[in-house]
Coordinates of C-alpha atoms in Angstrom, one line a residue:
Chain A
X1 CA 33.2 64.1 10.5
X2 CA 33.3 61.7 7.5
X3 CA 33.9 63.2 4.2
X4 CA 31.2 63.6 1.6
X5 CA 32.8 60.8 -0.5
X6 CA 32.8 58.5 2.4
X7 CA 29.1 59.1 3.1
X8 CA 28.2 58.5 -0.5
X9 CA 30.3 55.3 -0.5
X10 CA 28.5 54.1 2.5
X11 CA 25.1 54.9 1.1
X12 CA 26.0 53.1 -2.1
X13 CA 27.1 50.1 -0.2
X14 CA 24.0 50.0 1.9
X15 CA 21.9 50.3 -1.2
X16 CA 23.5 47.4 -2.9
X17 CA 23.4 45.3 0.3
X18 CA 19.7 46.0 0.6
X19 CA 19.0 45.1 -3.0
X20 CA 20.9 41.9 -2.8
X21 CA 19.2 41.0 0.5
X22 CA 15.7 41.5 -1.0
X23 CA 16.7 39.6 -4.2
X24 CA 18.0 36.7 -2.2
X25 CA 14.8 36.4 -0.1
X26 CA 12.7 36.5 -3.3
X27 CA 14.7 33.7 -4.7
X28 CA 14.3 32.0 -1.3
X29 CA 10.6 31.4 -2.2
X30 CA 11.7 29.3 -5.2
X31 CA 14.1 27.5 -3.0
X32 CA 11.4 26.8 -0.4
X33 CA 9.2 25.1 -3.0
X34 CA 12.2 23.1 -4.2
X35 CA 13.0 22.1 -0.7
X36 CA 9.4 21.0 0.0
X37 CA 9.4 18.8 -3.1
X38 CA 12.9 17.4 -2.5
X39 CA 12.2 16.5 1.2
X40 CA 8.9 14.8 0.3
X41 CA 10.7 12.8 -2.4
X42 CA 13.5 11.8 0.0
X43 CA 11.0 10.9 2.7
X44 CA 8.9 8.7 0.5
X45 CA 11.8 6.8 -1.2
X46 CA 11.7 3.8 1.2
X47 CA 8.0 3.2 0.6
X48 CA 8.3 3.8 -3.2
X49 CA 11.2 1.4 -3.3
X50 CA 9.4 -1.3 -1.3
X51 CA 6.1 -1.1 -3.2
X52 CA 7.0 0.4 -6.5
X53 CA 4.2 1.5 -8.8
X54 CA 1.8 -0.9 -7.1
X55 CA 1.6 1.7 -4.3
X56 CA -0.8 3.6 -6.4
X57 CA -3.0 0.7 -7.2
X58 CA -3.5 -1.4 -4.1
X59 CA -6.1 -0.9 -1.5
X60 CA -4.3 -2.8 1.3
X61 CA -3.3 -0.7 4.3
X62 CA -2.0 -2.9 7.0
X63 CA 0.4 -1.4 9.6
X64 CA 1.0 -4.9 11.2
X65 CA 2.2 -6.6 8.1
X66 CA 3.6 -3.3 6.7
X67 CA 1.7 -3.6 3.5
X68 CA 0.6 -0.2 2.2
X69 CA -1.3 1.0 -0.9
X70 CA -2.7 4.5 -1.7
X71 CA -5.7 3.5 -3.7
X72 CA -8.4 4.1 -0.9
X73 CA -7.1 7.6 0.1
X74 CA -6.7 8.7 -3.5
X75 CA -10.2 7.5 -4.3
X76 CA -11.6 9.2 -1.2
X77 CA -9.9 12.4 -2.0
X78 CA -11.2 12.5 -5.6
X79 CA -14.8 11.5 -4.6
X80 CA -15.1 14.0 -1.8
X81 CA -13.7 16.8 -4.0
X82 CA -16.1 15.8 -6.9
X83 CA -19.1 16.0 -4.5
X84 CA -17.9 19.3 -3.1
X85 CA -17.4 20.9 -6.6
X86 CA -20.7 19.5 -7.9
X87 CA -22.5 21.4 -5.2
X88 CA -20.3 24.4 -4.7
X89 CA -19.7 25.5 -8.3
X90 CA -23.3 26.1 -9.3
X91 CA -24.2 27.7 -6.0
X92 CA -21.1 29.8 -6.0
X93 CA -21.7 31.0 -9.5
X94 CA -25.3 31.9 -8.7
X95 CA -24.2 33.8 -5.6
X96 CA -21.6 35.7 -7.7
X97 CA -24.3 36.5 -10.3
X98 CA -26.6 37.8 -7.5
X99 CA -23.8 40.0 -6.2
X100 CA -22.8 41.5 -9.6
X101 CA -26.2 41.7 -11.4
X102 CA -29.1 41.7 -9.0
X103 CA -28.1 42.9 -5.5
X104 CA -28.9 46.5 -4.6
X105 CA -25.8 48.5 -4.2
X106 CA -26.1 49.1 -0.4
X107 CA -26.3 45.3 0.2
X108 CA -23.3 44.3 -1.9
X109 CA -20.6 45.2 0.5
X110 CA -22.1 43.6 3.6
X111 CA -22.8 40.3 1.6
X112 CA -19.3 40.3 0.1
X113 CA -17.8 40.8 3.5
X114 CA -19.9 38.0 5.0
X115 CA -18.8 35.7 2.2
X116 CA -15.2 36.6 2.9
X117 CA -15.6 36.0 6.6
X118 CA -16.9 32.6 5.8
X119 CA -13.8 32.0 3.8
X120 CA -11.7 33.0 6.8
X121 CA -13.2 30.6 9.3
X122 CA -10.5 28.0 10.1
X123 CA -11.2 24.5 8.8
X124 CA -11.1 23.0 12.3
X125 CA -14.3 24.9 13.1
X126 CA -16.0 23.4 10.1
X127 CA -14.7 20.1 11.4
X128 CA -16.1 20.3 14.9
X129 CA -19.4 21.7 13.6
X130 CA -19.6 18.9 11.0
X131 CA -19.0 16.3 13.6
X132 CA -21.4 17.4 16.3
X133 CA -24.1 19.3 14.4
X134 CA -24.1 18.4 10.7
X135 CA -23.3 14.7 10.8
X136 CA -26.1 13.8 13.3
X137 CA -28.5 15.9 11.3
X138 CA -27.7 14.0 8.1
X139 CA -27.8 10.7 10.0
X140 CA -31.3 11.3 11.3
X141 CA -33.0 13.4 8.6
X142 CA -31.2 13.1 5.3
X143 CA -29.4 9.8 4.9
X144 CA -32.4 7.4 5.7
X145 CA -34.4 9.3 3.1
X146 CA -31.7 9.0 0.5
X147 CA -31.4 5.2 1.2
X148 CA -35.1 4.8 0.9
X149 CA -35.5 7.0 -2.2
X150 CA -32.8 5.4 -4.2
X151 CA -33.1 1.8 -2.8
X152 CA -35.0 0.6 -5.8
X153 CA -33.1 2.5 -8.5
X154 CA -30.4 0.4 -10.1
X155 CA -26.8 1.9 -9.9
X156 CA -28.0 4.6 -7.5
X157 CA -29.0 2.0 -4.9
X158 CA -25.3 0.9 -4.5
X159 CA -24.2 4.6 -4.4
X160 CA -26.6 5.3 -1.5
X161 CA -26.4 1.9 0.2
X162 CA -25.8 0.9 3.7
X163 CA -26.7 2.1 7.2
X164 CA -26.8 5.9 7.8
X165 CA -23.6 6.4 9.8
X166 CA -23.8 10.2 9.7
X167 CA -20.1 10.4 9.1
X168 CA -18.7 9.3 5.8
X169 CA -17.7 10.3 2.3
X170 CA -20.9 12.2 1.5
X171 CA -20.7 14.2 4.8
X172 CA -17.1 15.1 4.1
X173 CA -18.0 16.2 0.5
X174 CA -20.8 18.4 1.8
X175 CA -18.6 20.0 4.4
X176 CA -16.0 20.6 1.7
X177 CA -18.6 22.2 -0.5
X178 CA -19.5 24.6 2.3
X179 CA -15.8 25.5 2.8
X180 CA -15.0 25.9 -0.9
X181 CA -18.2 27.9 -1.7
X182 CA -16.8 31.3 -0.5
X183 CA -13.6 30.9 -2.5
X184 CA -15.5 30.2 -5.7
X185 CA -17.9 33.0 -5.0
X186 CA -15.4 35.7 -4.3
X187 CA -13.2 34.9 -7.3
X188 CA -16.1 34.6 -9.7
X189 CA -17.4 37.9 -8.4
X190 CA -14.1 39.5 -9.0
X191 CA -13.9 38.0 -12.5
X192 CA -17.5 39.0 -13.4
X193 CA -16.7 42.5 -12.4
X194 CA -14.1 42.7 -15.1
X195 CA -16.8 42.5 -17.8
X196 CA -16.9 46.0 -19.5
X197 CA -20.2 47.7 -18.7
X198 CA -20.5 48.6 -22.4
X199 CA -20.8 44.9 -23.4
X200 CA -23.6 44.3 -20.8
X201 CA -25.4 47.5 -21.6
X202 CA -25.5 46.8 -25.3
X203 CA -27.0 43.4 -24.6
X204 CA -29.6 45.0 -22.4
X205 CA -30.2 47.5 -25.1
X206 CA -31.1 44.7 -27.5
X207 CA -33.7 43.7 -24.9
X208 CA -32.0 40.8 -23.2
X209 CA -33.1 39.7 -19.8
X210 CA -30.7 39.7 -16.9
X211 CA -30.3 35.9 -17.2
X212 CA -29.6 36.1 -20.9
X213 CA -27.0 38.8 -20.4
X214 CA -25.4 36.7 -17.8
X215 CA -25.6 33.5 -19.8
X216 CA -24.6 34.9 -23.2
X217 CA -22.3 37.9 -22.4
X218 CA -20.8 37.6 -18.9
X219 CA -20.1 33.9 -18.8
X220 CA -18.5 33.6 -22.2
X221 CA -16.4 36.7 -21.5
X222 CA -15.2 35.4 -18.2
X223 CA -15.0 31.7 -19.0
X224 CA -11.2 31.4 -18.4
X225 CA -11.3 33.2 -15.2
X226 CA -14.3 31.3 -13.8
X227 CA -12.5 28.0 -14.6
X228 CA -9.4 29.3 -12.9
X229 CA -11.4 30.2 -9.8
X230 CA -13.1 26.8 -9.8
X231 CA -9.8 25.0 -10.0
X232 CA -8.5 27.2 -7.2
X233 CA -11.4 25.9 -5.2
X234 CA -10.7 22.4 -6.3
X235 CA -7.1 22.8 -5.1
X236 CA -8.4 23.8 -1.6
X237 CA -10.9 20.8 -1.6
X238 CA -8.2 18.3 -2.5
X239 CA -5.8 19.4 0.2
X240 CA -8.3 20.3 3.0
X241 CA -7.4 18.3 6.1
X242 CA -9.1 19.1 9.4
X243 CA -12.7 19.4 8.3
X244 CA -12.5 16.2 6.5
X245 CA -10.6 14.3 9.2
X246 CA -13.4 14.9 11.6
X247 CA -16.3 13.5 9.5
X248 CA -14.9 11.0 7.1
X249 CA -14.6 8.0 9.5
X250 CA -11.0 7.0 8.4
X251 CA -11.7 3.6 6.8
X252 CA -9.2 2.3 4.3
X253 CA -11.7 0.9 1.9
X254 CA -12.9 1.7 -1.6
X255 CA -16.6 1.5 -0.8
X256 CA -19.1 1.9 -3.6
X257 CA -21.6 3.7 -1.3
X258 CA -20.9 7.4 -0.6
X259 CA -22.7 7.0 2.7
X260 CA -20.0 4.6 4.0
X261 CA -16.9 5.9 5.9
X262 CA -13.8 6.4 3.8
X263 CA -10.6 8.3 4.0
X264 CA -8.7 10.9 2.1
X265 CA -5.0 11.5 1.7
X266 CA -4.8 14.4 4.1
X267 CA -7.1 12.7 6.6
X268 CA -4.9 9.6 6.6
X269 CA -1.8 11.6 7.2
X270 CA -3.4 13.7 10.0
X271 CA -4.8 10.6 11.7
X272 CA -1.9 8.3 11.5
X273 CA 1.3 10.2 11.2
X274 CA 2.1 10.6 14.9
X275 CA 1.2 7.0 15.6
X276 CA 3.2 5.5 12.7
X277 CA 5.8 3.1 13.9
X278 CA 8.6 2.0 11.6
X279 CA 10.2 3.5 8.6
X280 CA 8.0 2.0 6.0
X281 CA 4.8 3.2 7.6
X282 CA 6.1 6.8 8.0
X283 CA 7.5 6.7 4.6
X284 CA 4.2 5.5 3.1
X285 CA 2.4 8.4 4.7
X286 CA 5.0 10.9 3.3
X287 CA 4.5 9.2 -0.1
X288 CA 0.8 9.9 0.2
X289 CA 1.8 13.6 0.9
X290 CA 3.9 13.6 -2.2
X291 CA 1.0 12.3 -4.3
X292 CA -1.3 15.0 -2.8
X293 CA 1.2 17.7 -3.4
X294 CA 1.8 16.6 -7.0
X295 CA -2.0 16.6 -7.7
X296 CA -2.6 20.0 -6.0
X297 CA 0.5 21.6 -7.7
X298 CA -0.9 20.7 -11.1
X299 CA -4.4 21.9 -10.3
X300 CA -3.2 25.2 -8.7
X301 CA -0.7 25.9 -11.4
X302 CA -3.4 25.5 -14.0
X303 CA -5.7 27.7 -12.0
X304 CA -3.2 30.5 -11.6
X305 CA -2.3 30.3 -15.2
X306 CA -5.9 30.8 -16.2
X307 CA -6.4 33.7 -13.7
X308 CA -3.2 35.2 -15.0
X309 CA -4.6 35.2 -18.5
X310 CA -7.6 37.2 -17.3
X311 CA -5.3 39.7 -15.6
X312 CA -3.2 40.1 -18.8
X313 CA -6.3 40.8 -20.8
X314 CA -7.3 43.5 -18.3
X315 CA -3.8 45.1 -18.5
X316 CA -3.7 45.0 -22.3
Chain B
X1 CA -46.3 33.5 -31.0
X2 CA -44.2 36.5 -30.1
X3 CA -45.9 37.0 -26.8
X4 CA -45.4 33.3 -26.0
X5 CA -41.7 33.6 -26.6
X6 CA -41.5 36.7 -24.6
X7 CA -43.3 35.1 -21.7
X8 CA -41.0 32.1 -21.8
X9 CA -37.9 34.3 -21.7
X10 CA -39.4 36.2 -18.8
X11 CA -40.2 33.0 -17.0
X12 CA -36.7 31.6 -17.5
X13 CA -35.2 34.9 -16.2
X14 CA -37.5 34.8 -13.2
X15 CA -36.4 31.2 -12.4
X16 CA -32.7 32.0 -12.8
X17 CA -33.0 35.1 -10.6
X18 CA -34.9 33.3 -7.8
X19 CA -32.3 30.5 -8.0
X20 CA -29.6 33.0 -7.4
X21 CA -31.5 34.5 -4.5
X22 CA -31.9 31.0 -3.0
X23 CA -28.2 30.3 -3.5
X24 CA -27.2 33.5 -1.7
X25 CA -29.6 32.6 1.1
X26 CA -28.0 29.2 1.4
X27 CA -24.5 30.6 1.3
X28 CA -25.2 33.1 4.0
X29 CA -27.3 30.6 5.9
X30 CA -24.2 28.4 6.6
X31 CA -22.5 31.4 8.2
X32 CA -25.4 31.9 10.5
X33 CA -25.8 28.2 11.2
X34 CA -22.1 27.7 12.0
X35 CA -21.7 30.9 14.1
X36 CA -25.0 30.1 15.9
X37 CA -23.9 26.6 16.8
X38 CA -20.5 27.9 18.0
X39 CA -22.1 30.6 20.2
X40 CA -24.7 28.2 21.5
X41 CA -22.2 25.4 22.4
X42 CA -19.2 27.6 23.2
X43 CA -20.7 30.3 25.3
X44 CA -22.1 27.9 27.9
X45 CA -18.5 26.8 28.6
X46 CA -16.9 30.2 28.9
X47 CA -15.8 31.1 32.4
X48 CA -12.8 32.6 34.1
X49 CA -11.5 29.1 34.5
X50 CA -11.0 28.7 30.8
X51 CA -8.3 31.3 30.9
X52 CA -6.7 30.5 34.2
X53 CA -6.5 26.7 34.4
X54 CA -4.7 24.0 32.6
X55 CA -6.2 21.4 30.3
X56 CA -7.8 18.8 32.6
X57 CA -7.5 15.0 32.6
X58 CA -10.8 13.4 31.5
X59 CA -13.6 13.7 34.1
X60 CA -12.4 16.8 36.0
X61 CA -12.6 20.5 35.7
X62 CA -10.1 22.6 33.9
X63 CA -9.4 25.3 31.3
X64 CA -7.4 26.1 28.2
X65 CA -4.6 28.2 29.6
X66 CA -1.7 26.2 28.3
X67 CA -3.0 25.8 24.8
X68 CA -3.9 29.5 24.6
X69 CA -0.5 30.5 25.7
X70 CA 1.1 27.9 23.4
X71 CA -0.9 29.2 20.4
X72 CA 0.2 32.8 21.2
X73 CA 3.8 31.8 21.6
X74 CA 4.0 29.8 18.3
X75 CA 1.9 32.4 16.4
X76 CA 4.1 35.2 17.6
X77 CA 7.3 33.4 16.7
X78 CA 6.0 32.4 13.3
X79 CA 5.1 36.1 12.6
X80 CA 8.5 37.2 13.8
X81 CA 10.2 34.8 11.5
X82 CA 7.9 35.0 8.5
X83 CA 7.1 38.7 8.3
X84 CA 10.6 40.1 7.6
X85 CA 11.2 37.4 5.0
X86 CA 7.9 38.2 3.4
X87 CA 8.4 41.9 3.4
X88 CA 11.9 41.7 1.9
X89 CA 10.8 39.3 -0.9
X90 CA 7.7 41.5 -1.6
X91 CA 10.0 44.6 -1.7
X92 CA 12.2 43.0 -4.3
X93 CA 9.2 42.1 -6.4
X94 CA 7.6 45.5 -6.3
X95 CA 10.7 47.7 -6.3
X96 CA 14.0 46.4 -7.6
X97 CA 12.7 43.6 -9.7
X98 CA 9.4 45.1 -10.8
X99 CA 10.0 44.2 -14.5
X100 CA 12.4 41.3 -13.9
X101 CA 11.5 37.8 -15.2
X102 CA 12.4 36.4 -11.7
X103 CA 9.5 38.4 -10.3
X104 CA 6.8 36.8 -12.4
X105 CA 8.2 33.4 -11.7
X106 CA 8.4 34.1 -7.9
X107 CA 4.8 35.5 -8.0
X108 CA 3.5 32.4 -9.7
X109 CA 5.2 30.1 -7.3
X110 CA 4.2 32.2 -4.3
X111 CA 0.5 32.1 -5.4
X112 CA 0.8 28.3 -5.5
X113 CA 2.3 28.2 -2.1
X114 CA -0.5 30.5 -0.8
X115 CA -3.1 27.8 -1.5
X116 CA -1.0 24.7 -1.1
X117 CA -2.3 22.1 1.4
X118 CA -1.1 23.1 4.9
X119 CA -0.6 19.5 5.9
X120 CA 2.2 19.3 3.3
X121 CA 4.0 22.1 5.2
X122 CA 3.7 20.0 8.3
X123 CA 5.3 17.0 6.6
X124 CA 8.1 19.2 5.2
X125 CA 8.9 20.7 8.6
X126 CA 8.7 17.2 10.2
X127 CA 11.3 16.0 7.7
X128 CA 13.8 18.9 8.1
X129 CA 13.3 19.8 11.8
X130 CA 11.6 17.1 13.8
X131 CA 13.4 14.1 12.2
X132 CA 16.8 15.8 12.4
X133 CA 16.4 17.0 16.0
X134 CA 14.9 13.7 17.0
X135 CA 11.9 15.1 18.9
X136 CA 8.8 17.3 18.5
X137 CA 9.2 20.9 19.5
X138 CA 7.4 24.2 19.6
X139 CA 10.1 25.7 17.5
X140 CA 9.3 23.3 14.7
X141 CA 5.6 24.2 15.0
X142 CA 6.5 27.9 14.8
X143 CA 8.6 27.2 11.7
X144 CA 5.7 25.4 10.0
X145 CA 3.4 28.3 10.7
X146 CA 6.1 30.7 9.4
X147 CA 6.2 28.9 6.1
X148 CA 2.4 29.7 5.9
X149 CA 2.9 33.3 6.9
X150 CA 5.5 34.1 4.2
X151 CA 3.4 33.8 1.1
X152 CA 0.5 35.8 2.6
X153 CA 2.9 38.7 3.6
X154 CA 4.7 38.6 0.2
X155 CA 1.4 38.9 -1.6
X156 CA 0.1 41.9 0.3
X157 CA 3.4 43.6 0.5
X158 CA 3.9 43.5 -3.2
X159 CA 0.3 44.6 -3.9
X160 CA 0.5 47.5 -1.5
X161 CA 3.9 48.7 -2.7
X162 CA 2.7 48.6 -6.3
X163 CA -0.1 51.0 -5.2
X164 CA 2.3 53.6 -4.0
X165 CA 2.4 56.3 -6.7
X166 CA 5.7 56.5 -8.6
X167 CA 5.7 60.3 -8.4
X168 CA 6.5 59.9 -4.7
X169 CA 9.6 57.7 -5.5
X170 CA 10.7 60.1 -8.3
X171 CA 10.4 63.1 -6.0
X172 CA 12.6 61.4 -3.4
X173 CA 15.1 60.3 -6.1
X174 CA 15.3 63.8 -7.3
X175 CA 16.5 64.9 -3.9
X176 CA 19.4 62.4 -4.3
X177 CA 18.1 59.7 -2.1
X178 CA 19.6 56.3 -2.7
X179 CA 17.1 53.5 -3.7
X180 CA 17.2 51.7 -0.4
X181 CA 16.4 54.9 1.4
X182 CA 13.5 55.7 -0.9
X183 CA 12.1 52.3 -0.2
X184 CA 12.4 52.4 3.5
X185 CA 11.5 56.0 4.1
X186 CA 9.0 56.7 1.4
X187 CA 7.5 53.5 -0.1
X188 CA 7.2 51.6 3.2
X189 CA 5.7 54.6 4.9
X190 CA 3.1 55.1 2.2
X191 CA 2.2 51.4 2.2
X192 CA 2.3 50.9 6.0
X193 CA -1.4 50.3 6.6
X194 CA -1.5 47.8 3.7
X195 CA 1.5 45.9 5.0
X196 CA 0.1 45.7 8.5
X197 CA -3.1 44.4 7.0
X198 CA -1.1 41.6 5.4
X199 CA 0.4 40.7 8.7
X200 CA -3.0 40.7 10.4
X201 CA -4.4 38.5 7.7
X202 CA -1.5 36.1 8.1
X203 CA -2.1 35.9 11.8
X204 CA -5.7 35.2 11.2
X205 CA -4.8 32.5 8.8
X206 CA -2.3 30.7 11.1
X207 CA -4.2 31.0 14.3
X208 CA -6.6 28.3 13.2
X209 CA -4.2 26.1 11.4
X210 CA -4.1 22.6 12.8
X211 CA -2.7 20.3 10.2
X212 CA 0.9 21.7 10.2
X213 CA 1.1 21.6 14.1
X214 CA 0.0 18.0 14.5
X215 CA 3.3 16.5 13.9
X216 CA 5.6 19.4 14.5
X217 CA 4.6 20.9 17.9
X218 CA 2.5 17.9 18.7
X219 CA 0.5 18.6 21.9
X220 CA 1.2 18.9 25.6
X221 CA -1.2 18.2 28.4
X222 CA 0.9 20.3 30.8
X223 CA 2.2 23.9 31.1
X224 CA 5.3 24.4 29.1
X225 CA 7.1 27.4 27.6
X226 CA 10.1 25.4 26.5
X227 CA 10.6 26.0 22.8
X228 CA 12.5 22.8 22.5
X229 CA 9.7 20.6 23.8
X230 CA 6.2 19.7 22.5
X231 CA 3.8 22.5 23.1
X232 CA 0.0 22.6 23.3
X233 CA -1.9 24.8 20.9
X234 CA -5.6 25.6 20.7
X235 CA -6.3 23.9 17.4
X236 CA -4.5 20.7 18.4
X237 CA -6.3 20.6 21.7
X238 CA -9.7 21.1 20.0
X239 CA -8.8 18.2 17.6
X240 CA -7.9 15.9 20.5
X241 CA -10.8 16.9 22.8
X242 CA -13.5 17.0 20.2
X243 CA -12.8 13.4 19.0
X244 CA -12.6 12.1 22.6
X245 CA -15.6 10.4 24.2
X246 CA -15.6 12.6 27.3
X247 CA -18.4 15.2 27.5
X248 CA -16.4 17.8 29.5
X249 CA -13.5 17.6 27.0
X250 CA -15.9 18.1 24.1
X251 CA -17.3 21.1 25.9
X252 CA -13.9 22.6 26.2
X253 CA -13.3 21.9 22.5
X254 CA -16.4 24.0 21.6
X255 CA -15.2 26.8 23.9
X256 CA -11.8 26.7 22.2
X257 CA -13.4 26.8 18.8
X258 CA -15.4 29.8 19.8
X259 CA -12.2 31.6 21.1
X260 CA -10.4 30.9 17.8
X261 CA -13.3 32.0 15.6
X262 CA -13.8 35.2 17.5
X263 CA -10.0 35.9 17.3
X264 CA -9.9 35.2 13.6
X265 CA -13.1 37.3 12.8
X266 CA -11.8 40.2 14.9
X267 CA -8.5 40.1 13.1
X268 CA -10.0 40.0 9.6
X269 CA -12.5 42.8 10.4
X270 CA -9.6 44.9 11.9
X271 CA -7.6 44.3 8.7
X272 CA -10.5 45.3 6.5
X273 CA -11.1 48.5 8.6
X274 CA -7.4 49.4 8.2
X275 CA -7.5 49.3 4.4
X276 CA -11.0 50.9 4.3
X277 CA -9.9 54.0 6.2
X278 CA -6.9 54.2 4.0
X279 CA -8.9 54.1 0.8
X280 CA -11.1 57.0 2.0
X281 CA -8.3 59.3 3.1

């Protein structure tokens, strides 16, 4: 039978051990991020050394002569994300407005759940659907009309030029929009719900219409949070891999037409990494990953910072 | 004049409201369209063979047994590795370090990891595991998935532990329980449903992840349970088969997509039900 003091000692020891264990794992998260950044930098050193700053500015992507430049993937990533956000942000905000202002109570939960289920569907499903259902549909019904409609308009004619391939930058942007929509909707809804009822009620009391309350009370009050949610969606769109890889066509070209095939950073890595032969090729792909990670880190950090400000205000 | 202004405001309101209705219809319409196409294309390929036979060479019959088992193995391993780490870190953030500066930094970084591109995780594991071992392996795939599990579990564990009322902890402390005891026997028990939800959500998240597996676990045309060798997984097989020119491979890809979607939807609905019953009681 151990003495009372011994038992107490053991308990104190176990307590301290558990505390340090949890503390160490929490710090491990920081270490994990550090390791990811470090390994990406180490891996991309050969390519960065070989091409220097030009890596960011050249379009060339030739595995045979081992000449690589990141311009086309970076361009594709930005263009697809811009298309996605241009479509998903207004629709997402409108859906969130519907959910917080208009929707009858009994319908709110089912619709919110449906939106979150849409957010949970894996990206490869969007990819296969995009490839077999959406792209052929666009090719037959939408793209020829776009080409026809904008064929005479200057500027827009080059944006919508070329044969309707079905797959391409526009299709990838549209699929991304569908994927990002639920994220933007659910975050904006959460943010809209933080508006104090008193504020809205006083606006209604002055005779404002629902739209005016939304436009002049809800939106200004939640601006920071909405921007945070939008940037979180942008972070997803920039890094999304599988859905884009299926429908973008993987062409290393900066094409002026958004109907033409292109590529994004993540699609390039997914398509070519396992087939990459030689150090410079692999390293160039890892350098692409580093660029992508740097961009998304900045976007996500800004997004989190803005959402944090909303939370702080709630707590205060 | 006044009536005109009023009519205009009314009209503008009506336009905005109908736009929001249309937007909602569009948003939900996608869900219907995608699930409809999945069911339509996937169900026609579902048969017993899918679950009992290996992936076929092009042009012949076969199933998805090896990728299904591969996915299960790697997902299971990832959860085994990732869950304890996530729970421990979440415990620190909600219990010992609730007011510590470290916690807010870790929370910020964790939230970023939560939405970081998963293909980056694949590259990272390739660098530290595949390149050093010299070959692709199921273990590397499981590690990559574990890196994705950790932030999800940390997030829910912290949130759920913070919901446990402090009075419970104080009551236990008044009985002379040491802190570690209180956490394990009081706080964990009170937050159990929530933590399980987090793990379920993490499983749902990784069961469809493709990008981190492409160059860690690679793929395997044959039956393999060797953790030190390339292993097939459902998402990787879907990727390969869907982009192939063979009709029967494409059909199997649809069936695989249907299986994954059903699994993910079941898991997320289960997770939701768990927290919902808890809220009521």
